[in-house]
Amino acid sequence: MSPKPTLRRPFTRTLIAAAIAASLAACGDSDSPVAADTEVAADSVTRTPGQFNRIAVFSVCAQTPDGCESDASTSAEIVAASKDGGTLIYTNSPDESIGFVDITDPARPAALGTLAMNGEPTSVAVRDGYALVGVNTSSDFVLVSGALAVVDIATRSEIARIDVGGQPDSVAVSPDGRYAAVVIENERDEDLGDGYPPQLPAGMLVVVDLIGEPSAWTTRTVDLRGTRALYAGDPEPEYVDIHPDNT
């Protein structure tokens, strides 16, 4: 089996992703700007009206097996919040896991643990009590594969996995919770021909109908070939969102 393809998106130990009322800091060692036990209390931060004000920091490396003494890279690339706003779920691509943080008290974020994804998590969205995680399981840039993992947020366990036929790169849930849209990028090899497209297979969009229990959810594929003038046969969509009217 060929080595797993290296994604274009960079991972650094100092990457910070902000969501709801807390920040998740990615770090790889104790010399990182944010140490594992760093906590910024709400009353210690100068507030500026009309601006985003950081009130707390949570270090992703604190939830890795070797902690923040390791030089392993970590990431909090994509972050979503539970429906009640009390739990954050983040993707940690280098560790092939997702993490959970309790922000019931936003000024005191607390670790809730991680869950191995058996592949690279690329995006996460929330539908009711479930986290929907795009997982890239491709062996290379040609033999592409991936899934939408359905995770029970309360138990932090995977309860279903839906094949999406390629490398998922973004997940969005319709406002009415009726369906999820999953962008399948099927990205190109940047080291092949200086990274110029076309490089098949083409990307696409997968719609997951969220009807009934997750084990009963079904998929529909939307062909995106021909939707752009340049390299029309090799679309590589990277992001998807859904209009408030659910279209």
mmCIF file of C-alpha atoms in Angstrom:
data_model
loop_
_atom_site.group_PDB
_atom_site.id
_atom_site.type_symbol
_atom_site.label_atom_id
_atom_site.label_comp_id
_atom_site.label_asym_id
_atom_site.label_seq_id
_atom_site.Cartn_x
_atom_site.Cartn_y
_atom_site.Cartn_z
ATOM 1 C CA MET A 1 0.000 0.000 0.000
ATOM 2 C CA SER A 2 1.397 3.412 -0.936
ATOM 3 C CA PRO A 3 2.122 5.969 1.796
ATOM 4 C CA LYS A 4 -0.741 8.229 2.733
ATOM 5 C CA PRO A 5 -0.688 11.466 0.691
ATOM 6 C CA THR A 6 0.590 14.588 2.388
ATOM 7 C CA LEU A 7 -2.025 17.310 2.416
ATOM 8 C CA ARG A 8 -1.324 20.837 1.251
ATOM 9 C CA ARG A 9 -2.645 22.460 4.391
ATOM 10 C CA PRO A 10 0.164 23.310 6.869
ATOM 11 C CA PHE A 11 0.217 22.150 10.482
ATOM 12 C CA THR A 12 2.160 24.162 13.043
ATOM 13 C CA ARG A 13 2.544 23.805 16.760
ATOM 14 C CA THR A 14 1.289 27.315 17.349
ATOM 15 C CA LEU A 15 -1.902 27.119 15.302
ATOM 16 C CA ILE A 16 -4.833 28.528 17.268
ATOM 17 C CA ALA A 17 -8.458 27.897 16.358
ATOM 18 C CA ALA A 18 -11.113 29.982 18.117
ATOM 19 C CA ALA A 19 -14.705 28.841 18.529
ATOM 20 C CA ILE A 20 -17.618 29.957 20.717
ATOM 21 C CA ALA A 21 -15.950 31.412 23.834
ATOM 22 C CA ALA A 22 -12.689 29.457 24.042
ATOM 23 C CA SER A 23 -9.500 29.018 22.034
ATOM 24 C CA LEU A 24 -7.835 25.703 21.252
ATOM 25 C CA ALA A 25 -4.072 25.979 20.901
ATOM 26 C CA ALA A 26 -2.105 23.425 18.906
ATOM 27 C CA CYS A 27 1.361 22.807 20.283
ATOM 28 C CA GLY A 28 4.104 20.238 20.048
ATOM 29 C CA ASP A 29 6.494 20.860 22.932
ATOM 30 C CA SER A 30 6.938 22.714 26.198
ATOM 31 C CA ASP A 31 8.689 25.592 24.397
ATOM 32 C CA SER A 32 5.497 26.395 22.531
ATOM 33 C CA PRO A 33 3.936 29.811 23.243
ATOM 34 C CA VAL A 34 1.088 28.068 25.083
ATOM 35 C CA ALA A 35 2.010 25.455 27.677
ATOM 36 C CA ALA A 36 -0.250 22.515 28.474
ATOM 37 C CA ASP A 37 -1.444 23.932 31.758
ATOM 38 C CA THR A 38 -1.892 27.475 30.514
ATOM 39 C CA GLU A 39 -5.260 28.947 31.390
ATOM 40 C CA VAL A 40 -6.313 32.526 30.835
ATOM 41 C CA ALA A 41 -9.003 33.515 33.300
ATOM 42 C CA ALA A 42 -11.801 35.833 32.252
ATOM 43 C CA ASP A 43 -10.960 38.400 34.923
ATOM 44 C CA SER A 44 -7.305 38.591 33.802
ATOM 45 C CA VAL A 45 -8.023 39.770 30.267
ATOM 46 C CA THR A 46 -8.536 43.376 29.245
ATOM 47 C CA ARG A 47 -11.904 43.619 27.474
ATOM 48 C CA THR A 48 -12.321 45.835 24.435
ATOM 49 C CA PRO A 49 -15.942 46.518 23.436
ATOM 50 C CA GLY A 50 -16.767 45.596 19.862
ATOM 51 C CA GLN A 51 -13.775 43.291 19.420
ATOM 52 C CA PHE A 52 -13.130 39.570 19.770
ATOM 53 C CA ASN A 53 -11.684 39.027 23.235
ATOM 54 C CA ARG A 54 -9.856 35.829 24.132
ATOM 55 C CA ILE A 55 -11.004 34.621 27.527
ATOM 56 C CA ALA A 56 -9.334 31.212 27.726
ATOM 57 C CA VAL A 57 -6.856 28.895 26.040
ATOM 58 C CA PHE A 58 -6.849 25.110 25.861
ATOM 59 C CA SER A 59 -3.738 23.274 24.654
ATOM 60 C CA VAL A 60 -4.448 20.417 22.268
ATOM 61 C CA CYS A 61 -1.195 18.690 23.171
ATOM 62 C CA ALA A 62 -2.547 18.199 26.708
ATOM 63 C CA GLN A 63 -4.837 15.490 25.296
ATOM 64 C CA THR A 64 -2.151 13.531 23.413
ATOM 65 C CA PRO A 65 -0.572 10.361 24.879
ATOM 66 C CA ASP A 66 2.812 12.001 25.490
ATOM 67 C CA GLY A 67 1.435 15.369 26.520
ATOM 68 C CA CYS A 68 3.171 18.624 25.703
ATOM 69 C CA GLU A 69 6.636 17.241 26.433
ATOM 70 C CA SER A 70 6.550 15.554 23.027
ATOM 71 C CA ASP A 71 7.714 17.232 19.819
ATOM 72 C CA ALA A 72 4.815 15.693 17.873
ATOM 73 C CA SER A 73 2.728 18.164 15.883
ATOM 74 C CA THR A 74 -0.885 18.764 16.866
ATOM 75 C CA SER A 75 -3.689 20.789 15.359
ATOM 76 C CA ALA A 76 -7.074 22.282 16.161
ATOM 77 C CA GLU A 77 -7.941 22.956 12.538
ATOM 78 C CA ILE A 78 -11.740 22.784 12.487
ATOM 79 C CA VAL A 79 -13.902 23.338 15.582
ATOM 80 C CA ALA A 80 -17.629 22.824 16.105
ATOM 81 C CA ALA A 81 -19.846 23.285 19.151
ATOM 82 C CA SER A 82 -22.491 20.962 20.542
ATOM 83 C CA LYS A 83 -26.094 22.097 20.244
ATOM 84 C CA ASP A 84 -26.160 23.235 23.870
ATOM 85 C CA GLY A 85 -22.894 25.130 23.433
ATOM 86 C CA GLY A 86 -21.205 23.295 26.298
ATOM 87 C CA THR A 87 -18.811 21.077 24.338
ATOM 88 C CA LEU A 88 -16.314 21.832 21.584
ATOM 89 C CA ILE A 89 -15.239 19.160 19.107
ATOM 90 C CA TYR A 90 -12.020 19.761 17.157
ATOM 91 C CA THR A 91 -10.149 17.887 14.440
ATOM 92 C CA ASN A 92 -6.527 16.936 15.153
ATOM 93 C CA SER A 93 -5.328 15.779 11.754
ATOM 94 C CA PRO A 94 -1.693 14.916 12.628
ATOM 95 C CA ASP A 95 -2.908 12.621 15.427
ATOM 96 C CA GLU A 96 -5.763 11.194 13.307
ATOM 97 C CA SER A 97 -8.187 11.959 16.112
ATOM 98 C CA ILE A 98 -10.853 14.376 17.261
ATOM 99 C CA GLY A 99 -10.853 15.992 20.675
ATOM 100 C CA PHE A 100 -13.542 17.156 23.083
ATOM 101 C CA VAL A 101 -13.413 20.169 25.410
ATOM 102 C CA ASP A 102 -15.933 21.112 28.098
ATOM 103 C CA ILE A 103 -16.666 24.851 27.986
ATOM 104 C CA THR A 104 -19.620 24.850 30.364
ATOM 105 C CA ASP A 105 -17.530 27.523 32.078
ATOM 106 C CA PRO A 106 -15.958 29.223 29.034
ATOM 107 C CA ALA A 107 -13.196 30.772 31.132
ATOM 108 C CA ARG A 108 -12.158 27.319 32.401
ATOM 109 C CA PRO A 109 -12.071 24.903 29.425
ATOM 110 C CA ALA A 110 -11.599 21.297 30.563
ATOM 111 C CA ALA A 111 -10.345 18.229 28.716
ATOM 112 C CA LEU A 112 -12.927 15.568 27.874
ATOM 113 C CA GLY A 113 -10.658 13.228 25.937
ATOM 114 C CA THR A 114 -10.072 12.231 22.327
ATOM 115 C CA LEU A 115 -11.327 9.647 19.861
ATOM 116 C CA ALA A 116 -9.211 7.907 17.207
ATOM 117 C CA MET A 117 -10.649 8.269 13.707
ATOM 118 C CA ASN A 118 -8.636 5.582 11.870
ATOM 119 C CA GLY A 119 -7.855 8.132 9.206
ATOM 120 C CA GLU A 120 -7.283 11.860 8.866
ATOM 121 C CA PRO A 121 -10.176 13.981 10.171
ATOM 122 C CA THR A 122 -10.595 16.988 7.892
ATOM 123 C CA SER A 123 -13.811 18.643 9.041
ATOM 124 C CA VAL A 124 -16.525 18.409 11.689
ATOM 125 C CA ALA A 125 -20.100 19.662 11.955
ATOM 126 C CA VAL A 126 -22.839 19.034 14.516
ATOM 127 C CA ARG A 127 -26.372 17.733 14.056
ATOM 128 C CA ASP A 128 -28.334 17.374 17.293
ATOM 129 C CA GLY A 129 -26.291 15.079 19.566
ATOM 130 C CA TYR A 130 -23.977 13.895 16.805
ATOM 131 C CA ALA A 131 -20.648 15.153 15.484
ATOM 132 C CA LEU A 132 -20.310 14.448 11.762
ATOM 133 C CA VAL A 133 -16.627 14.022 10.940
ATOM 134 C CA GLY A 134 -15.122 13.858 7.465
ATOM 135 C CA VAL A 135 -12.351 11.232 7.494
ATOM 136 C CA ASN A 136 -9.795 10.827 4.710
ATOM 137 C CA THR A 137 -8.637 7.192 4.458
ATOM 138 C CA SER A 138 -6.948 7.428 1.041
ATOM 139 C CA SER A 139 -3.813 5.382 0.443
ATOM 140 C CA ASP A 140 -2.574 7.800 -2.242
ATOM 141 C CA PHE A 141 -3.786 10.514 -4.636
ATOM 142 C CA VAL A 142 -5.329 8.035 -7.070
ATOM 143 C CA LEU A 143 -6.780 5.336 -4.807
ATOM 144 C CA VAL A 144 -8.986 7.735 -2.900
ATOM 145 C CA SER A 145 -11.379 6.805 -0.128
ATOM 146 C CA GLY A 146 -13.107 8.416 2.809
ATOM 147 C CA ALA A 147 -16.073 8.375 5.126
ATOM 148 C CA LEU A 148 -18.421 10.454 7.205
ATOM 149 C CA ALA A 149 -18.016 9.225 10.776
ATOM 150 C CA VAL A 150 -20.993 9.768 13.075
ATOM 151 C CA VAL A 151 -19.910 10.335 16.671
ATOM 152 C CA ASP A 152 -22.186 10.432 19.713
ATOM 153 C CA ILE A 153 -21.039 13.570 21.527
ATOM 154 C CA ALA A 154 -22.334 12.501 24.951
ATOM 155 C CA THR A 155 -20.511 9.157 24.942
ATOM 156 C CA ARG A 156 -17.664 10.304 22.672
ATOM 157 C CA SER A 157 -17.954 7.127 20.622
ATOM 158 C CA GLU A 158 -18.330 6.420 16.908
ATOM 159 C CA ILE A 159 -21.714 4.871 16.169
ATOM 160 C CA ALA A 160 -21.759 4.806 12.351
ATOM 161 C CA ARG A 161 -19.468 5.297 9.353
ATOM 162 C CA ILE A 162 -20.792 6.205 5.916
ATOM 163 C CA ASP A 163 -18.689 5.690 2.784
ATOM 164 C CA VAL A 164 -18.421 8.887 0.706
ATOM 165 C CA GLY A 165 -16.196 7.536 -2.057
ATOM 166 C CA GLY A 166 -13.276 9.959 -1.822
ATOM 167 C CA GLN A 167 -11.387 12.501 0.281
ATOM 168 C CA PRO A 168 -13.860 14.593 2.306
ATOM 169 C CA ASP A 169 -12.620 18.114 2.972
ATOM 170 C CA SER A 170 -15.610 20.029 4.356
ATOM 171 C CA VAL A 171 -18.897 19.114 6.047
ATOM 172 C CA ALA A 172 -21.976 21.286 6.566
ATOM 173 C CA VAL A 173 -25.403 20.507 8.027
ATOM 174 C CA SER A 174 -28.562 22.187 6.744
ATOM 175 C CA PRO A 175 -30.256 24.532 9.253
ATOM 176 C CA ASP A 176 -33.276 22.219 9.421
ATOM 177 C CA GLY A 177 -31.050 19.184 10.089
ATOM 178 C CA ARG A 178 -32.522 17.379 7.087
ATOM 179 C CA TYR A 179 -29.255 16.700 5.266
ATOM 180 C CA ALA A 180 -25.493 17.143 5.356
ATOM 181 C CA ALA A 181 -23.310 18.274 2.466
ATOM 182 C CA VAL A 182 -19.845 16.734 2.196
ATOM 183 C CA VAL A 183 -17.307 18.154 -0.240
ATOM 184 C CA ILE A 184 -15.026 15.502 -1.740
ATOM 185 C CA GLU A 185 -11.863 17.279 -2.846
ATOM 186 C CA ASN A 186 -9.796 14.396 -4.290
ATOM 187 C CA GLU A 187 -6.842 16.741 -4.261
ATOM 188 C CA ARG A 188 -3.918 16.549 -6.642
ATOM 189 C CA ASP A 189 -0.335 15.548 -5.960
ATOM 190 C CA GLU A 190 1.651 18.784 -5.697
ATOM 191 C CA ASP A 191 4.865 16.879 -6.491
ATOM 192 C CA LEU A 192 3.517 15.490 -9.762
ATOM 193 C CA GLY A 193 3.972 17.758 -12.780
ATOM 194 C CA ASP A 194 4.500 20.750 -10.486
ATOM 195 C CA GLY A 195 1.009 20.148 -9.168
ATOM 196 C CA TYR A 196 -0.806 21.232 -12.307
ATOM 197 C CA PRO A 197 -4.287 19.837 -12.927
ATOM 198 C CA PRO A 198 -5.966 17.905 -14.302
ATOM 199 C CA GLN A 199 -5.166 14.986 -12.016
ATOM 200 C CA LEU A 200 -7.998 12.524 -11.701
ATOM 201 C CA PRO A 201 -10.098 11.371 -9.942
ATOM 202 C CA ALA A 202 -12.311 14.444 -9.974
ATOM 203 C CA GLY A 203 -13.842 15.916 -6.855
ATOM 204 C CA MET A 204 -17.570 15.935 -6.169
ATOM 205 C CA LEU A 205 -20.270 16.687 -3.617
ATOM 206 C CA VAL A 206 -22.014 14.041 -1.531
ATOM 207 C CA VAL A 207 -25.379 14.768 0.090
ATOM 208 C CA VAL A 208 -26.221 12.650 3.134
ATOM 209 C CA ASP A 209 -29.910 12.436 3.975
ATOM 210 C CA LEU A 210 -30.177 12.514 7.773
ATOM 211 C CA ILE A 211 -33.457 10.621 8.074
ATOM 212 C CA GLY A 212 -33.971 8.182 10.923
ATOM 213 C CA GLU A 213 -31.096 6.642 12.848
ATOM 214 C CA PRO A 214 -27.527 7.176 11.532
ATOM 215 C CA SER A 215 -27.328 3.542 10.436
ATOM 216 C CA ALA A 216 -30.170 4.272 7.998
ATOM 217 C CA TRP A 217 -28.753 7.493 6.503
ATOM 218 C CA THR A 218 -28.308 7.379 2.731
ATOM 219 C CA THR A 219 -26.154 9.341 0.257
ATOM 220 C CA ARG A 220 -26.588 11.080 -3.098
ATOM 221 C CA THR A 221 -23.684 12.185 -5.303
ATOM 222 C CA VAL A 222 -23.588 15.505 -7.177
ATOM 223 C CA ASP A 223 -21.269 15.594 -10.207
ATOM 224 C CA LEU A 224 -19.353 18.899 -10.234
ATOM 225 C CA ARG A 225 -17.535 18.346 -13.519
ATOM 226 C CA GLY A 226 -18.202 21.092 -16.008
ATOM 227 C CA THR A 227 -19.070 23.683 -13.369
ATOM 228 C CA ARG A 228 -15.996 25.805 -14.021
ATOM 229 C CA ALA A 229 -14.270 27.036 -17.158
ATOM 230 C CA LEU A 230 -10.702 26.062 -16.226
ATOM 231 C CA TYR A 231 -9.942 22.334 -15.829
ATOM 232 C CA ALA A 232 -13.655 21.602 -15.929
ATOM 233 C CA GLY A 233 -13.052 17.862 -15.772
ATOM 234 C CA ASP A 234 -11.103 18.000 -12.517
ATOM 235 C CA PRO A 235 -12.943 20.033 -9.868
ATOM 236 C CA GLU A 236 -11.289 20.071 -6.430
ATOM 237 C CA PRO A 237 -13.883 21.617 -4.085
ATOM 238 C CA GLU A 238 -12.567 22.419 -0.619
ATOM 239 C CA TYR A 239 -15.451 24.100 1.193
ATOM 240 C CA VAL A 240 -19.228 23.896 1.381
ATOM 241 C CA ASP A 241 -21.901 25.886 3.182
ATOM 242 C CA ILE A 242 -25.705 25.837 3.145
ATOM 243 C CA HIS A 243 -28.058 28.794 2.720
ATOM 244 C CA PRO A 244 -30.382 29.633 5.654
ATOM 245 C CA ASP A 245 -33.328 28.526 3.493
ATOM 246 C CA ASN A 246 -31.796 25.005 3.480
ATOM 247 C CA THR A 247 -30.702 25.058 -0.180
#
